[in-house]
Short mmCIF file of C-alpha atoms and ligand atoms in Angstrom, two decimals:
data_model
loop_
_atom_site.label_atom_id
_atom_site.label_comp_id
_atom_site.label_asym_id
_atom_site.label_seq_id
_atom_site.Cartn_x
_atom_site.Cartn_y
_atom_site.Cartn_z
CA UNK A 1 121.23 77.34 88.13
CA UNK A 2 120.91 78.36 84.45
CA UNK A 3 118.39 77.29 82.05
CA UNK A 4 117.96 78.17 78.33
CA UNK A 5 115.13 80.55 77.57
CA UNK A 6 113.47 77.77 75.25
CA UNK A 7 113.52 75.32 77.97
CA UNK A 8 112.01 77.74 80.53
CA UNK A 9 109.29 78.34 78.18
CA UNK A 10 108.36 74.69 77.65
CA UNK A 11 108.38 74.08 81.52
CA UNK A 12 106.24 77.30 81.70
CA UNK A 13 103.76 75.87 79.07
CA UNK A 14 103.80 72.47 80.90
CA UNK A 15 103.27 73.56 84.57
CA UNK A 16 101.75 77.05 84.91
CA UNK A 17 98.37 78.10 84.13
CA UNK A 18 98.23 80.09 80.88
CA UNK A 19 96.76 83.27 82.76
CA UNK A 20 99.72 85.42 81.42
CA UNK A 21 101.15 86.37 77.95
CA UNK A 22 104.89 86.75 78.99
CA UNK A 23 107.34 88.56 76.85
CA UNK A 24 110.45 86.14 75.63
CA UNK A 25 113.00 87.55 78.13
CA UNK A 26 114.23 86.02 81.59
CA UNK A 27 115.10 88.57 83.98
CA UNK A 28 118.04 87.56 86.53
CA UNK A 29 119.09 90.63 88.25
CA UNK A 30 118.08 94.38 88.92
CA UNK A 31 119.82 97.53 90.23
CA UNK A 32 118.05 100.78 90.55
CA UNK A 33 116.42 101.41 87.03
CA UNK A 34 118.38 98.50 85.36
CA UNK A 35 117.58 95.01 84.66
CA UNK A 36 119.73 92.27 83.12
CA UNK A 37 118.43 89.03 81.45
CA UNK A 38 119.98 85.85 81.47
CA UNK A 39 122.19 86.65 78.44
CA UNK A 40 123.55 89.57 80.35
CA UNK A 41 121.66 92.20 78.29
CA UNK A 42 121.00 95.44 80.02
CA UNK A 43 117.54 97.11 79.96
CA UNK A 44 116.17 100.30 81.41
CA UNK A 45 113.24 99.32 83.33
CA UNK A 46 110.23 102.11 82.62
CA UNK A 47 107.69 99.67 83.96
CA UNK A 48 109.18 99.01 87.50
CA UNK A 49 107.36 95.65 87.85
CA UNK A 50 104.37 97.59 87.14
CA UNK A 51 104.63 100.16 89.92
CA UNK A 52 105.96 98.07 92.32
CA UNK A 53 109.92 98.81 92.27
CA UNK A 54 109.45 102.67 92.64
CA UNK A 55 112.94 102.93 94.87
CA UNK A 56 114.57 101.09 92.20
CA UNK A 57 115.60 97.36 92.06
CA UNK A 58 117.30 96.16 95.02
CA UNK A 59 117.31 99.25 96.79
CA UNK A 60 120.04 99.12 99.59
CA UNK A 61 118.01 100.36 102.36
CA UNK A 62 114.89 97.92 101.80
CA UNK A 63 117.49 95.17 101.31
CA UNK A 64 119.05 96.04 104.57
CA UNK A 65 115.59 96.14 106.31
CA UNK A 66 114.39 92.70 104.76
CA UNK A 67 117.78 91.11 105.52
CA UNK A 68 117.81 92.40 108.93
CA UNK A 69 114.34 91.46 109.96
CA UNK A 70 114.27 88.17 108.24
CA UNK A 71 117.29 87.28 110.11
CA UNK A 72 115.51 87.96 113.46
CA UNK A 73 111.93 86.81 112.90
CA UNK A 74 109.98 86.14 109.64
CA UNK A 75 106.57 85.47 110.96
CA UNK A 76 104.42 85.21 114.36
CA UNK A 77 101.16 85.50 113.09
CA UNK A 78 98.48 88.20 114.06
CA UNK A 79 97.63 86.80 117.16
CA UNK A 80 100.59 88.51 118.59
CA UNK A 81 102.31 92.11 118.52
CA UNK A 82 105.35 92.76 116.12
CA UNK A 83 106.67 96.20 115.96
CA UNK A 84 107.34 96.67 112.33
CA UNK A 85 103.51 96.25 111.43
CA UNK A 86 102.54 98.62 114.31
CA UNK A 87 105.00 101.13 113.25
CA UNK A 88 103.94 100.93 109.54
CA UNK A 89 100.29 101.47 110.76
CA UNK A 90 101.26 104.39 112.57
CA UNK A 91 103.20 105.82 109.72
CA UNK A 92 100.51 105.21 106.88
CA UNK A 93 97.93 106.65 109.04
CA UNK A 94 99.51 109.82 110.08
CA UNK A 95 100.73 110.59 106.36
CA UNK A 96 97.15 110.40 105.09
CA UNK A 97 93.70 109.95 106.83
CA UNK A 98 94.54 109.61 110.45
CA UNK A 99 92.61 106.45 111.24
CA UNK A 100 93.25 102.93 111.36
CA UNK A 101 94.94 100.29 108.90
CA UNK A 102 94.07 96.64 108.06
CA UNK A 103 97.26 94.89 106.20
CA UNK A 104 96.72 92.58 103.50
CA UNK A 105 98.99 90.83 101.04
CA UNK A 106 98.04 92.30 97.78
CA UNK A 107 96.09 95.38 96.25
CA UNK A 108 92.95 93.16 95.68
CA UNK A 109 92.84 92.20 99.06
CA UNK A 110 93.13 95.63 100.35
CA UNK A 111 90.22 96.54 98.37
CA UNK A 112 88.48 93.42 99.70
CA UNK A 113 88.66 95.11 102.88
CA UNK A 114 87.66 98.45 101.78
CA UNK A 115 84.40 96.60 100.39
CA UNK A 116 83.91 94.81 103.55
CA UNK A 117 83.99 98.12 105.41
CA UNK A 118 81.67 99.73 102.98
CA UNK A 119 79.03 96.99 103.29
CA UNK A 120 79.06 96.78 107.20
CA UNK A 121 78.96 100.68 107.29
CA UNK A 122 75.95 100.50 105.16
CA UNK A 123 74.14 97.87 107.07
CA UNK A 124 74.83 100.11 110.07
CA UNK A 125 72.86 102.75 108.51
CA UNK A 126 70.09 100.31 107.73
CA UNK A 127 70.77 99.74 104.13
CA UNK A 128 69.70 96.33 103.34
CA UNK A 129 71.31 95.66 99.83
CA UNK A 130 74.24 98.32 99.74
CA UNK A 131 75.30 99.62 96.14
CA UNK A 132 79.21 100.12 95.30
CA UNK A 133 79.61 102.85 92.57
CA UNK A 134 82.68 102.52 90.01
CA UNK A 135 83.79 104.30 86.86
CA UNK A 136 84.02 102.28 83.72
CA UNK A 137 87.37 101.61 83.06
CA UNK A 138 88.29 100.86 86.71
CA UNK A 139 90.55 98.38 87.86
CA UNK A 140 90.29 97.16 91.54
CA UNK A 141 91.68 93.65 91.26
CA UNK A 142 90.76 89.92 90.58
CA UNK A 143 89.59 88.41 93.72
CA UNK A 144 85.64 88.44 93.53
CA UNK A 145 84.70 91.62 95.28
CA UNK A 146 87.45 93.70 93.71
CA UNK A 147 86.61 92.00 90.56
CA UNK A 148 83.01 92.80 90.76
CA UNK A 149 84.04 96.60 91.00
CA UNK A 150 85.93 96.12 87.82
CA UNK A 151 83.44 96.74 84.99
CA UNK A 152 85.48 95.31 82.16
CA UNK A 153 86.25 92.10 83.69
CA UNK A 154 82.97 91.75 85.96
CA UNK A 155 81.07 91.46 82.64
CA UNK A 156 82.76 88.35 81.47
CA UNK A 157 80.08 85.72 81.78
CA UNK A 158 82.34 82.62 82.14
CA UNK A 159 83.65 84.24 85.40
CA UNK A 160 80.28 84.89 86.96
CA UNK A 161 78.22 85.40 88.71
CA UNK A 162 79.74 88.36 90.40
CA UNK A 163 78.69 89.90 93.92
CA UNK A 164 75.47 91.62 93.64
CA UNK A 165 75.23 95.54 94.33
CA UNK A 166 78.11 96.79 91.83
CA UNK A 167 77.50 99.58 89.22
CA UNK A 168 79.37 101.91 86.92
CA UNK A 169 79.01 104.90 85.55
CA UNK A 170 81.10 106.24 82.38
CA UNK A 171 84.66 107.98 83.47
CA UNK A 172 84.32 111.61 84.57
CA UNK A 173 80.54 111.85 83.81
CA UNK A 174 79.94 113.82 87.12
CA UNK A 175 76.17 114.14 86.53
CA UNK A 176 75.75 110.23 85.91
CA UNK A 177 77.81 109.66 89.23
CA UNK A 178 75.67 112.13 91.24
CA UNK A 179 72.73 110.19 89.78
CA UNK A 180 73.87 106.61 90.70
CA UNK A 181 74.61 107.70 94.36
CA UNK A 182 71.67 107.38 96.53
CA UNK A 183 69.89 105.88 99.63
CA UNK A 184 71.50 102.51 99.20
CA UNK A 185 75.05 103.64 98.34
CA UNK A 186 77.67 101.87 100.40
CA UNK A 187 80.76 103.69 98.83
CA UNK A 188 81.89 105.10 95.63
CA UNK A 189 85.04 103.25 94.64
CA UNK A 190 87.47 104.70 92.09
CA UNK A 191 90.91 104.93 91.23
CA UNK A 192 92.19 108.87 90.96
CA UNK A 193 94.07 107.63 87.73
CA UNK A 194 92.91 104.79 85.95
CA UNK A 195 96.05 102.73 85.43
CA UNK A 196 95.50 99.36 83.80
CA UNK A 197 92.87 101.07 81.44
CA UNK A 198 95.75 103.25 79.87
CA UNK A 199 96.47 106.05 82.38
CA UNK A 200 93.06 108.16 82.46
CA UNK A 201 93.02 110.42 85.20
CA UNK A 202 89.56 111.36 86.78
CA UNK A 203 88.75 115.03 86.67
CA UNK A 204 88.58 117.17 89.68
CA UNK A 205 85.02 117.96 88.71
CA UNK A 206 84.25 114.21 88.96
CA UNK A 207 86.05 113.83 92.42
CA UNK A 208 84.33 116.73 93.83
CA UNK A 209 80.90 115.07 92.49
CA UNK A 210 81.84 111.93 94.01
CA UNK A 211 82.66 113.54 97.38
CA UNK A 212 79.73 115.54 97.46
CA UNK A 213 77.45 112.77 96.64
CA UNK A 214 78.93 110.69 99.49
CA UNK A 215 78.60 113.46 101.92
CA UNK A 216 75.13 113.82 100.92
CA UNK A 217 74.20 109.98 101.11
CA UNK A 218 76.36 108.95 104.03
CA UNK A 219 78.26 106.84 101.53
CA UNK A 220 82.12 106.36 101.96
CA UNK A 221 84.62 107.64 99.34
CA UNK A 222 87.12 105.00 98.97
CA UNK A 223 90.24 105.83 96.63
CA UNK A 224 92.02 103.12 95.30
CA UNK A 225 95.73 104.56 95.26
CA UNK A 226 97.12 100.91 94.73
CA UNK A 227 98.86 102.15 91.60
CA UNK A 228 98.87 105.93 92.11
CA UNK A 229 100.16 106.09 95.66
CA UNK A 230 103.46 105.96 97.55
CA UNK A 231 104.95 108.98 95.54
CA UNK A 232 104.16 107.84 92.17
CA UNK A 233 102.40 110.92 90.98
CA UNK A 234 104.55 113.37 92.68
CA UNK A 235 102.81 113.36 96.43
CA UNK A 236 102.89 110.65 98.77
CA UNK A 237 99.18 110.09 97.95
CA UNK A 238 97.62 111.15 94.63
CA UNK A 239 94.36 112.59 96.27
CA UNK A 240 96.76 115.17 98.00
CA UNK A 241 97.06 116.87 94.41
CA UNK A 242 93.10 116.73 94.11
CA UNK A 243 90.46 118.85 95.82
CA UNK A 244 88.92 115.57 97.84
CA UNK A 245 90.09 113.61 100.39
CA UNK A 246 88.94 109.91 100.78
CA UNK A 247 87.13 108.23 103.83
CA UNK A 248 89.22 104.96 102.83
CA UNK A 249 92.36 104.60 100.80
CA UNK A 250 94.00 101.27 99.36
CA UNK A 251 97.56 101.04 98.78
CA UNK A 252 100.03 97.99 97.71
CA UNK A 253 102.16 97.67 94.67
CA UNK A 254 105.24 100.11 95.58
CA UNK A 255 104.47 100.00 99.31
CA UNK A 256 106.63 96.74 99.73
CA UNK A 257 109.37 97.70 97.55
CA UNK A 258 109.08 94.11 96.00
CA UNK A 259 107.69 92.65 99.12
CA UNK A 260 104.01 91.81 98.81
CA UNK A 261 102.12 93.87 101.13
CA UNK A 262 98.73 95.85 100.85
CA UNK A 263 96.96 98.17 103.09
CA UNK A 264 93.57 99.62 103.80
CA UNK A 265 93.76 102.97 105.48
CA UNK A 266 90.78 104.79 107.16
CA UNK A 267 89.59 107.85 108.51
CA UNK A 268 89.02 107.77 112.25
CA UNK A 269 85.16 107.28 111.91
CA UNK A 270 85.69 104.46 109.22
CA UNK A 271 88.37 102.85 111.25
CA UNK A 272 86.04 101.79 113.94
CA UNK A 273 83.76 99.89 111.50
CA UNK A 274 85.49 96.44 111.55
CA UNK A 275 85.65 94.43 114.92
CA UNK A 276 87.21 91.17 116.12
CA UNK A 277 86.17 88.54 113.81
CA UNK A 278 85.09 90.55 110.80
CA UNK A 279 88.40 90.07 108.79
CA UNK A 280 91.78 88.50 108.82
CA UNK A 281 94.46 87.04 106.90
CA UNK A 282 97.27 84.95 108.09
CA UNK A 283 100.40 86.64 106.36
CA UNK A 284 99.20 90.22 106.38
CA UNK A 285 101.35 92.76 107.70
CA UNK A 286 104.21 90.34 108.44
CA UNK A 287 107.39 91.70 110.00
CA UNK A 288 109.40 91.30 106.77
CA UNK A 289 106.96 92.94 104.51
CA UNK A 290 106.75 95.64 107.02
CA UNK A 291 110.08 96.27 107.50
CA UNK A 292 110.53 96.70 103.69
CA UNK A 293 107.60 98.88 103.65
CA UNK A 294 108.79 101.33 106.78
CA UNK A 295 112.24 101.37 104.45
CA UNK A 296 110.17 102.33 101.34
CA UNK A 297 108.38 104.97 103.14
CA UNK A 298 111.62 106.42 104.71
CA UNK A 299 112.84 107.04 101.08
CA UNK A 300 109.61 108.11 99.21
CA UNK A 301 107.84 110.41 102.03
CA UNK A 302 110.69 113.08 101.58
CA UNK A 303 109.75 116.38 100.00
CA UNK A 304 113.11 116.55 97.93
CA UNK A 305 112.00 113.07 96.36
CA UNK A 306 108.61 114.02 95.84
CA UNK A 307 109.89 117.25 94.08
CA UNK A 308 112.03 115.15 91.92
CA UNK A 309 109.21 113.08 90.71
CA UNK A 310 107.26 116.00 89.70
CA UNK A 311 110.46 117.33 88.06
CA UNK A 312 111.49 114.34 86.36
CA UNK A 313 107.52 113.50 85.03
CA UNK A 314 107.63 117.02 83.87
CA UNK A 315 111.00 116.30 81.82
CA UNK A 316 109.74 112.96 80.51
CA UNK A 317 106.44 114.40 79.45
CA UNK A 318 108.03 117.26 77.64
CA UNK A 319 110.59 114.97 75.82
CA UNK A 320 107.66 112.58 74.78
CA UNK A 321 105.59 115.32 73.34
CA UNK A 322 108.19 116.43 71.20
CA UNK A 323 108.40 113.06 69.48
CA UNK A 324 106.75 112.40 65.94
CA UNK A 325 104.20 109.80 66.68
CA UNK A 326 102.92 110.95 70.02
CA UNK A 327 99.57 112.42 70.13
CA UNK A 328 99.14 113.05 73.83
CA UNK A 329 100.59 112.40 77.26
CA UNK A 330 98.41 111.41 80.16
CA UNK A 331 98.90 111.12 83.86
CA UNK A 332 100.87 112.76 86.74
CA UNK A 333 104.35 112.74 88.02
CA UNK A 334 106.09 109.48 86.78
CA UNK A 335 102.70 107.60 85.88
CA UNK A 336 102.22 108.34 82.25
CA UNK A 337 100.45 106.90 79.36
CA UNK A 338 101.84 107.86 75.93
CA UNK A 339 98.83 108.06 73.42
CA UNK A 340 100.30 107.32 69.91
CA UNK A 341 99.01 108.80 66.77
CA UNK A 342 96.31 106.77 65.04
CA UNK A 343 97.63 103.61 63.16
CA UNK A 344 100.81 103.27 65.48
CA UNK A 345 100.65 99.83 66.74
CA UNK A 346 101.67 100.22 70.26
CA UNK A 347 102.35 96.54 70.74
CA UNK A 348 104.61 96.55 67.93
CA UNK A 349 106.39 99.66 69.50
CA UNK A 350 106.57 97.76 73.00
CA UNK A 351 108.08 94.75 71.64
CA UNK A 352 110.57 97.00 69.58
CA UNK A 353 111.55 98.84 72.69
CA UNK A 354 112.27 95.72 74.63
CA UNK A 355 114.69 94.67 71.85
CA UNK A 356 116.54 98.29 72.31
CA UNK A 357 116.36 97.41 75.98
CA UNK A 358 113.52 99.57 77.09
CA UNK A 359 110.68 97.75 79.19
CA UNK A 360 107.36 99.39 78.83
CA UNK A 361 103.90 98.20 78.79
CA UNK A 362 100.96 98.37 76.58
CA UNK A 363 97.64 98.50 78.68
CA UNK A 364 95.52 99.27 75.55
CA UNK A 365 96.00 99.32 71.84
CA UNK A 366 97.14 103.18 71.44
CA UNK A 367 98.92 103.49 74.53
CA UNK A 368 102.32 102.97 76.18
CA UNK A 369 102.48 103.24 79.94
CA UNK A 370 105.49 104.35 81.62
CA UNK A 371 106.19 103.87 85.60
CA UNK A 372 109.93 104.28 85.74
CA UNK A 373 111.41 104.09 89.31
CA UNK A 374 111.01 107.15 91.08
CA UNK A 375 114.49 107.79 91.59
CA UNK A 376 115.36 107.26 87.92
CA UNK A 377 117.99 109.41 86.45
CA UNK A 378 117.93 112.37 84.22
CA UNK A 379 120.21 110.72 81.74
CA UNK A 380 117.95 107.46 81.82
CA UNK A 381 114.95 109.73 81.17
CA UNK A 382 116.87 111.10 77.82
CA UNK A 383 117.81 107.47 76.70
CA UNK A 384 114.14 106.28 77.35
CA UNK A 385 112.89 109.07 75.14
CA UNK A 386 115.33 108.59 72.68
CA UNK A 387 114.75 104.76 72.28
CA UNK A 388 110.89 105.53 72.14
CA UNK A 389 111.63 108.05 69.35
CA UNK A 390 113.88 105.62 67.46
CA UNK A 391 111.02 102.86 67.60
CA UNK A 392 108.32 105.42 66.46
CA UNK A 393 110.85 106.48 63.44
CA UNK A 394 111.41 102.67 62.62
CA UNK A 395 107.76 101.89 62.58
CA UNK A 396 106.72 105.05 60.42
CA UNK A 397 109.44 103.67 57.91
CA UNK A 398 107.79 100.22 57.63
N1 LIG B 401 93.90 98.19 91.83
C1 LIG B 401 94.76 98.88 91.20
C2 LIG B 401 94.36 100.50 90.74
C3 LIG B 401 95.66 98.33 90.55
O1 LIG B 401 96.39 98.96 89.51
C4 LIG B 401 95.90 96.90 90.69
C5 LIG B 401 96.91 96.07 90.06
O2 LIG B 401 97.37 96.50 88.98
C6 LIG B 401 94.94 96.33 91.87
C7 LIG B 401 93.94 97.04 92.53
C8 LIG B 401 95.34 94.87 92.34
O3 LIG B 401 96.44 94.70 92.81
P1 LIG B 401 97.20 93.23 92.92
O4 LIG B 401 97.44 92.88 91.59
O5 LIG B 401 98.04 93.44 93.82
O6 LIG B 401 96.00 92.24 93.63
#
């Protein structure tokens, strides 16, 4: 089956809802940090399917787990036991908060579960109208609960009304956060590093303020690790490199190595809030996605790999900072936002890089976002830095 790009684009215009602006490339194959388009052109993938393909495209261990499980049992429903799901819950719990897990099919659904836990937990404390506090710039997903906690998108009047009980304070404003958390707060729901906004880390001071305010009020601290987790920042969970531990953690994206899966993980205390009938999902925790996630964690949850992420991240950051046109590099491990000098058009640089065979993303006008596979090779980092340098030079020569 092969089709010209122009015909594919015409079909897309006719049959797909216009929710995405796609770059004019059809990818047909991937291996490790590499992608190939339909013309056979090779690309270095420094976006990893937006932080999904962290163990590389078509990772052999993930592939084997998926094929083996799919050949045996693809789906049985949550009315019965399947071993991969239970083993995955055990592994997620023991590697983080020690409580219980609810599986979902995506990041936004993992956050829906967290929001439901927070609201029920608040009602049990006698709060009639529970509030959830986030930071301006946070992104938690597109379903209505997660969307209501995503200030930028929640303010779109065409998509309203949002769920009641959500508010936000400026990023890293610890005093405003302390002030916003009170008697009716159910939870503080934040990303440890804002990804979609352009890679903006939350300061330790703001995280500590969130933890202390939650402890003082009885609210839950929910960390959305959908983009930062599964090794992306150089520890299995980003919170491990901060002074706080959440009550609830959400994961998705890289967890399935390309298979759709999300998870909401709790402490033992928060794990008892939801009871039979409170929540559910037909596909969630299915055997194939769970088998893939177990294979991913088998690769990522290893000290040598996580050390490699920190080392490769440091090398990438150093290379980028040496380039003319780069103002700053934000983030941790291999989740980096490259802040370009004023006047440099990041969208033009991103398009130029695609032409040079480097896939990156432009989350906001002045920023390139880099999310390469955690297994990226040192020479691939050098090639990416050289390509970004060349794109910046050609832009300044225009
Ligand atoms: N939370 C964060 C931090 C994200 O980056 C994303 C996706 O970009 C989501 C939630 C939503 O995840 P999904 O697109 O799988 O629903």
